[in-house]
Coordinates of C-alpha atoms and ligand atoms in Angstrom, one line a residue:
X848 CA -9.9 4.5 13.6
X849 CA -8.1 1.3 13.1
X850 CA -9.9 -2.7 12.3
X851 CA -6.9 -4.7 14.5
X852 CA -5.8 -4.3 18.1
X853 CA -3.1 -1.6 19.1
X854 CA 0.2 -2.2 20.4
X855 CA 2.7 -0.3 22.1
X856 CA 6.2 0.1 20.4
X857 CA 9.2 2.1 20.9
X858 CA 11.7 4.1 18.5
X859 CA 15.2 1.9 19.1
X860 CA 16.3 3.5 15.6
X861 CA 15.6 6.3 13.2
X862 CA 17.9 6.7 10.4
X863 CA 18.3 8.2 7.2
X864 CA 18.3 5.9 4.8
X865 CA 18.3 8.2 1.3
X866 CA 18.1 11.7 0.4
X867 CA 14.3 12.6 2.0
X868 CA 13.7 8.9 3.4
X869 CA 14.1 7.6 6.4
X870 CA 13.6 4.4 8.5
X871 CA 12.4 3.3 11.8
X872 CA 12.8 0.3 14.2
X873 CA 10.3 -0.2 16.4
X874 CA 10.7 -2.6 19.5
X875 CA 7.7 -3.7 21.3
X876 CA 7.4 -1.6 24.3
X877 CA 8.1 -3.9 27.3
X878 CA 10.7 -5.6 25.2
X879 CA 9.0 -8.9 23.9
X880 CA 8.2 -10.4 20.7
X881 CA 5.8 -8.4 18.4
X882 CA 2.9 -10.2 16.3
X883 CA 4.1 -12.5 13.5
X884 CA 4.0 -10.6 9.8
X885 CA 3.5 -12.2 6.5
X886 CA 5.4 -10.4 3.4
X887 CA 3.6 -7.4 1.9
X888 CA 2.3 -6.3 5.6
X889 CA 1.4 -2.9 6.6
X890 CA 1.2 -1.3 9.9
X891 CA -1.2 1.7 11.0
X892 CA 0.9 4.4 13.0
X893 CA -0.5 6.9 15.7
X894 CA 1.7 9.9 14.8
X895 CA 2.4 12.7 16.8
X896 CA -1.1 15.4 16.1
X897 CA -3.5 12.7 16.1
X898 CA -2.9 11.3 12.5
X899 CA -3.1 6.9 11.4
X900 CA -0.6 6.7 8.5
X901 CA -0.5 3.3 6.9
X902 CA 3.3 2.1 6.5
X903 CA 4.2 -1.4 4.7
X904 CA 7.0 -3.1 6.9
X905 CA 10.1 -3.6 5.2
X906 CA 12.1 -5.9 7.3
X907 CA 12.6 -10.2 7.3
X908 CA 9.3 -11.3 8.5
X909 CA 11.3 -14.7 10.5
X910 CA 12.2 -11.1 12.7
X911 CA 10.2 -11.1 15.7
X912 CA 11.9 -8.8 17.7
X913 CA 11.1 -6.0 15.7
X914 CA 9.3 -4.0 12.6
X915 CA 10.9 -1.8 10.4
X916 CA 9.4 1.2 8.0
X917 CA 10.7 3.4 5.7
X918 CA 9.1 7.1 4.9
X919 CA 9.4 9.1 2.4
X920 CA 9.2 12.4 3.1
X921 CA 6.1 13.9 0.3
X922 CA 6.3 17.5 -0.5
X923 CA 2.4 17.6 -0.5
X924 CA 2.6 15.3 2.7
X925 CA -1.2 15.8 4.8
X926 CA 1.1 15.9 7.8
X927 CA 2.2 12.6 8.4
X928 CA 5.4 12.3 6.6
X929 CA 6.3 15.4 7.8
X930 CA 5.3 14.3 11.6
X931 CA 7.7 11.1 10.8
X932 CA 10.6 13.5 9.8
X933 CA 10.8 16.5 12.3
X934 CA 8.7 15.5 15.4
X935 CA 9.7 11.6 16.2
X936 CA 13.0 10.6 18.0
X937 CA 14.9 8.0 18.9
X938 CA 13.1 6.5 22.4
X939 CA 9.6 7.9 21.2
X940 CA 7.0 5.7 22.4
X941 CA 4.6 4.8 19.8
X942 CA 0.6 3.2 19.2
X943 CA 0.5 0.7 16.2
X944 CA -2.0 -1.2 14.7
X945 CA -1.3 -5.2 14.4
X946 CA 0.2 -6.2 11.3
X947 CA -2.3 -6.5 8.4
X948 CA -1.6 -7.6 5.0
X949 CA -3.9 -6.6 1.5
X950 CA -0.7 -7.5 -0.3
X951 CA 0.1 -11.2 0.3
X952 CA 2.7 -13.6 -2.0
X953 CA 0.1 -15.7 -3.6
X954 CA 1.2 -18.9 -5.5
X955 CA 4.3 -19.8 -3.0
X956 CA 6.9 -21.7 -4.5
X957 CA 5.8 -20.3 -8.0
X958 CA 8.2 -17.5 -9.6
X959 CA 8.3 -13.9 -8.9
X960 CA 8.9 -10.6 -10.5
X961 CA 9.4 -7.8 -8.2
X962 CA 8.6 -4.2 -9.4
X963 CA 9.7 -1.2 -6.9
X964 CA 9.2 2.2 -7.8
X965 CA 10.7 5.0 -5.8
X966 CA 9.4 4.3 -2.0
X967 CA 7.5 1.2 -2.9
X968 CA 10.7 -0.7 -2.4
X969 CA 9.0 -1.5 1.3
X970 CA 7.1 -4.2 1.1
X971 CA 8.9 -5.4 -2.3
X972 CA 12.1 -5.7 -0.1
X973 CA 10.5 -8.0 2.6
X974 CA 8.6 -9.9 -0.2
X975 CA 12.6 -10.6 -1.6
X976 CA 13.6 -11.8 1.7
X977 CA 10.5 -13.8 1.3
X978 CA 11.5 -15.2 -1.6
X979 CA 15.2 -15.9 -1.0
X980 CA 14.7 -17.4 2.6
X981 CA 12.0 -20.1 0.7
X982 CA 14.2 -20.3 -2.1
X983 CA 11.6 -18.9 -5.1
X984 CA 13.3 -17.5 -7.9
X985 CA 12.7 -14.0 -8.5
X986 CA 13.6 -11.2 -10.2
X987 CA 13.6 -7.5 -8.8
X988 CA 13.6 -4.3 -10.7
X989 CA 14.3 -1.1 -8.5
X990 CA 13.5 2.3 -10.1
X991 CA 14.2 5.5 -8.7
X992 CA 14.8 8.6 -9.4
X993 CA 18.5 8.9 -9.0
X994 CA 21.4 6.8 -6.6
X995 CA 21.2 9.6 -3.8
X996 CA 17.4 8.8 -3.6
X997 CA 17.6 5.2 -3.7
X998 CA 17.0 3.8 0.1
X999 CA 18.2 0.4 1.7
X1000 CA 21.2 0.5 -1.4
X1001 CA 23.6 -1.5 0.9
X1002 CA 21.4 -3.8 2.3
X1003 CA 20.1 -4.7 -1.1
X1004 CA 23.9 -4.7 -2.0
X1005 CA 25.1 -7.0 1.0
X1006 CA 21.9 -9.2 0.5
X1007 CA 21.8 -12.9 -0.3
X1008 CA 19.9 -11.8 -3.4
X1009 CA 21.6 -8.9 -4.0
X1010 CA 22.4 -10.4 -8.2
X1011 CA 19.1 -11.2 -8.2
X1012 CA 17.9 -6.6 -8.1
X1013 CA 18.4 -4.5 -11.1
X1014 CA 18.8 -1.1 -10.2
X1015 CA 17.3 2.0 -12.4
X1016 CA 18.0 5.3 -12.4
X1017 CA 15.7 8.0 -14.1
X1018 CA 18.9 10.2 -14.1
X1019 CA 21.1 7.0 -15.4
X1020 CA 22.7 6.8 -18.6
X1021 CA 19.8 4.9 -21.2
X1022 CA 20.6 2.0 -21.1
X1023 CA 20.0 0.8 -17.5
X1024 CA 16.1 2.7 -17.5
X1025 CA 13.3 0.7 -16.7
X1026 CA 12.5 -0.8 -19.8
X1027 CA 8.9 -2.2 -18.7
X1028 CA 8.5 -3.7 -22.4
X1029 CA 11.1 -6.0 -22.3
X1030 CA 10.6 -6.8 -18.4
X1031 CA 7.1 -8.0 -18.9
X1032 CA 7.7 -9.1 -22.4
X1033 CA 7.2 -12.9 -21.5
X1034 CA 4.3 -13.4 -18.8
X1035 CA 4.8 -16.9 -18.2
X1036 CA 2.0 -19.1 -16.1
X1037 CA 3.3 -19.6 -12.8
X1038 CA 4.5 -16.3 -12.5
X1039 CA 3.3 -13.5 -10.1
X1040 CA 3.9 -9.7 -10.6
X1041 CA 4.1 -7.9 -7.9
X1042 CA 4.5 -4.3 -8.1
X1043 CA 4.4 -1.4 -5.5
X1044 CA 5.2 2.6 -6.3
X1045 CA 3.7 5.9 -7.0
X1046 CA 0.5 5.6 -8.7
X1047 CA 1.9 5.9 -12.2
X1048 CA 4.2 3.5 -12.0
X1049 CA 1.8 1.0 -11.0
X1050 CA -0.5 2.5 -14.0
X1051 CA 2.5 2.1 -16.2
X1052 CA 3.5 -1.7 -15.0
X1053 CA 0.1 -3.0 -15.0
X1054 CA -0.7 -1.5 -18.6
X1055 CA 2.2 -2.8 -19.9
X1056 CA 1.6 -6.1 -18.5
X1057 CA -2.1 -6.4 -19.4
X1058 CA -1.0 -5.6 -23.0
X1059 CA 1.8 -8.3 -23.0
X1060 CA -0.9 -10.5 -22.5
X1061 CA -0.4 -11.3 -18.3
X1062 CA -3.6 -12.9 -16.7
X1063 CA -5.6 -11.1 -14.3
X1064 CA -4.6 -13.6 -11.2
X1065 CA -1.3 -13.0 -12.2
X1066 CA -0.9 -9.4 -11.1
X1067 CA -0.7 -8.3 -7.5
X1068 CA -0.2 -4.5 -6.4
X1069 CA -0.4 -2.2 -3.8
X1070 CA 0.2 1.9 -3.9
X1071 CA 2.4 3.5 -1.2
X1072 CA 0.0 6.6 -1.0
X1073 CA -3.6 6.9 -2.1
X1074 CA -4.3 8.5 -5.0
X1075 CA -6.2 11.4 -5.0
X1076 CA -9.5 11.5 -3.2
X1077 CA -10.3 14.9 -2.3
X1078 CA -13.9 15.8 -2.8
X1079 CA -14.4 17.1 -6.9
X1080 CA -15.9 19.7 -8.7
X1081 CA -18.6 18.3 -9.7
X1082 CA -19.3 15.8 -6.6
X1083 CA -23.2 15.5 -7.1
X1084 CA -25.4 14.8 -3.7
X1085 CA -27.3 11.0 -3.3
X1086 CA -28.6 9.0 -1.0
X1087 CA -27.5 5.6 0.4
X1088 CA -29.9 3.3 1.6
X1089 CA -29.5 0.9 4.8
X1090 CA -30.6 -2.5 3.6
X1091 CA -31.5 -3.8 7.0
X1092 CA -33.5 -1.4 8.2
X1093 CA -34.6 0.5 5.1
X1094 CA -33.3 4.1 6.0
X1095 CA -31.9 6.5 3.7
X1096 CA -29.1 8.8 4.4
X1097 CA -28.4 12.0 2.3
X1098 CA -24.7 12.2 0.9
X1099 CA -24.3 15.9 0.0
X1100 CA -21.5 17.0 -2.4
X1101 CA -19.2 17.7 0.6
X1102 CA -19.0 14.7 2.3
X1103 CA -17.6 10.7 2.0
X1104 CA -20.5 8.4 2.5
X1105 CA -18.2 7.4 5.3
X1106 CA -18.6 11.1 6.8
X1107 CA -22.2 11.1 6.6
X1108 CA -23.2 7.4 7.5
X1109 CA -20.7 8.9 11.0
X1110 CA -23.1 11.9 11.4
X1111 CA -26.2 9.8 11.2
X1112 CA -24.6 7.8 13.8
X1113 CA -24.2 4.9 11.4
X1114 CA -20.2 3.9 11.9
X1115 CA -18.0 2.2 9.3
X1116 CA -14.5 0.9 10.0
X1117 CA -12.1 2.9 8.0
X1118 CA -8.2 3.2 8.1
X1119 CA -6.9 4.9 5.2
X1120 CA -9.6 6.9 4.3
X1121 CA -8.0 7.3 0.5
X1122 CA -9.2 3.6 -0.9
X1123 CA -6.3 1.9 -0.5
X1124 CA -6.6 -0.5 2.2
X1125 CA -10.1 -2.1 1.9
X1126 CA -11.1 -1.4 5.5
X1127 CA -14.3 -0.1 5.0
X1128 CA -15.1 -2.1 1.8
X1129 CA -19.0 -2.5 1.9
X1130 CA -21.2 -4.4 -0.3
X1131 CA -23.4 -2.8 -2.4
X1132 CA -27.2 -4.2 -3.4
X1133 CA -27.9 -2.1 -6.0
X1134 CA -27.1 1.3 -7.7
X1135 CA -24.0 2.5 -9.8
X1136 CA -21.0 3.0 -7.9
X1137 CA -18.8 5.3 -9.1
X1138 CA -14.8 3.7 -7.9
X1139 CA -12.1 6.3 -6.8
X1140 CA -10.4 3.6 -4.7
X1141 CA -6.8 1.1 -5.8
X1142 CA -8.3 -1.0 -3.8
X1143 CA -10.2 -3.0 -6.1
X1144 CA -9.5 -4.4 -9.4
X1145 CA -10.6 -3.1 -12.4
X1146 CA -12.7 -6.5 -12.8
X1147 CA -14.6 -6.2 -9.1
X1148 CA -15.0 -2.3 -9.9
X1149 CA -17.0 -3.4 -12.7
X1150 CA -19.3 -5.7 -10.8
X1151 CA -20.5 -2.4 -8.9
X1152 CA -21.3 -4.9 -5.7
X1153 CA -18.6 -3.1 -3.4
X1154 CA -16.9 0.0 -3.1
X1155 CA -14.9 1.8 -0.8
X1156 CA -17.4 4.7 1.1
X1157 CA -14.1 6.1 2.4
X1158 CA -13.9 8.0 -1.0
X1159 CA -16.0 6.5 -3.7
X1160 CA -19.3 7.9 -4.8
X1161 CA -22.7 7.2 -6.4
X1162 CA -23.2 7.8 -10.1
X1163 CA -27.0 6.6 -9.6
X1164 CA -29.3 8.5 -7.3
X1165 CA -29.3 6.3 -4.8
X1166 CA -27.0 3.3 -3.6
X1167 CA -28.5 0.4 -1.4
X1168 CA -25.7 -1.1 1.1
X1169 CA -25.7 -4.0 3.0
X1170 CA -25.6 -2.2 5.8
Ligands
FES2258 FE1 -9.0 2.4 3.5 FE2 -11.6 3.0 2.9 S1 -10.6 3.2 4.7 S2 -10.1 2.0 1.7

């Protein structure tokens, strides 16, 4: 289920782009413009089986004629990587949600450091065309595992900004690694950090940088792939409490908040449905929340007045939404 309206879209290209990625170009279906996207936007996907993956668009957002993703394809993929790999072709006609963005440049005009790991090049890449078409310095640091897994390699290369990317290869000589020390060494005011990869990279970057001594307002991030959600051992039952109306709703062990708010016929918007895109964020009146989202930050987390019922839990018996 999906917040935005849906639009139709065709496959005009599918190529491989590195060793287990590949890209798409999707053209509106009866050949007009699309919506207007902002750097750092994301587009749901109806794939082939019935599955919504989010993907970050990864082309110039001045481009109206078309959107373009890049997939990895996950060796523990749920099915939709896999459904983007084998099962779509060239012609393929398509259901997308409208562009949405939870990952916006914030502080225009102000400089940038871009930090890509692995497939979270996506929406670094259209934040450096961003960048270069408003003329904001930045800085962008690519790390991947090795050259034959690096995507979009000669379009960075041919790019206006192309001396502006440092490339790094885990399988490089020493000397070229990521060295996220002396990257974030000097956080500046009026600069953003904006950083997109596996969750350990982002761990890694935004550890690094909170140490260095980087602001809070100054770091901006968004994981390629939620991290993991999956019910626990563990997973203790509680309740959830409708504010408006009083009622209380069981949450056993197996179930999201989300699932069981559905089968009490309460619904929820959701999208992702691992806590990374803030659909179904709800605001919560009281009771301990405990956060598996990357939604939030670790700051609003700590408030315990929102959480993600997609995936996050209770660590109090009950939790009273503003539902
Ligand atoms: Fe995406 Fe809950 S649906 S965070």
């Amino acid at each position: 289920m999906s917040t935005t309206a849906t639009l139709r879209v065709r496959v005009a290209r599918k190529a491989l782009e590195a060793e287990d990625i590949c890209s798409l170009e999707l053209v509106a279906a009866d050949g007009g413009a699309l919506p207007p996207f902002t750097a750092g936007a994301h587009i749901d996907v109806h794939l082939p089986g019935g599955l919504v993956r989010q993907y970050s668009l990864c082309n110039d957002p001045r481009e109206s004629q078309r959107y373009r993703i890049a997939v990895l394809r996950e060796a523990a993929s749920r099915g939709g990587s896999q459904a983007v790999h084998d099962a779509l072709r060239e012609g393929d006609v398509l259901t997308i949600g409208a562009p949405r963005n939870h990952f916006e440049l914030s502080g225009e005009g102000e400089r940038a450091l871009l930090l890509a790991g692995g497939i979270g090049i996506t929406p670094i890449l259209c934040m450096a065309e961003r960048l270069a078409a408003t003329g904001t310095p930045f800085e962008l640091h690519y790390a991947t595992r090795s050259r034959a897994r690096t995507a979009f390699l000669d379009r960075i290369g041919s790019a206006a900004f192309a001396s502006q990317v440092r490339f790094h290869f885990d399988d490089g000589p020493a000397a070229q690694r990521l060295d996220l020390a002396a990257v974030l060494a000097q956080p500046r005011a009026g600069t953003h950090l904006y950083v997109c990869g596996p969750k350990g990279f982002i761990d890694a970057v935004l550890a690094t940088a909170r140490a260095a001594g980087w602001r809070e307002p100054q770091l901006h991030w968004e994981f390629f792939a939620g991290a993991e959600v999956a019910a626990r051992d563990g997973d203790a039952a509680f309740e959830v409490e409708l504010a408006s109306s009083g009622r209380v709703i069981a949450v056993p062990a197996g179930l999201s908040v989300v699932q069981a708010l559905a089968q009490a016929g309460v619904e929820v918007m959701v999208s992702c449905e691992q806590g990374v895109c803030g659909t179904c964020l709800t605001r919560v009146l009281q009771g301990e929340v405990e956060h598996r989202d990357s939604y939030l930050t670790p700051d609003e987390q700590a408030a315990h007045d929102q959480f993600t019922p997609c995936c996050s839990r209770a660590r109090s018996a009950r939790l009273v939404l503003d539902l």
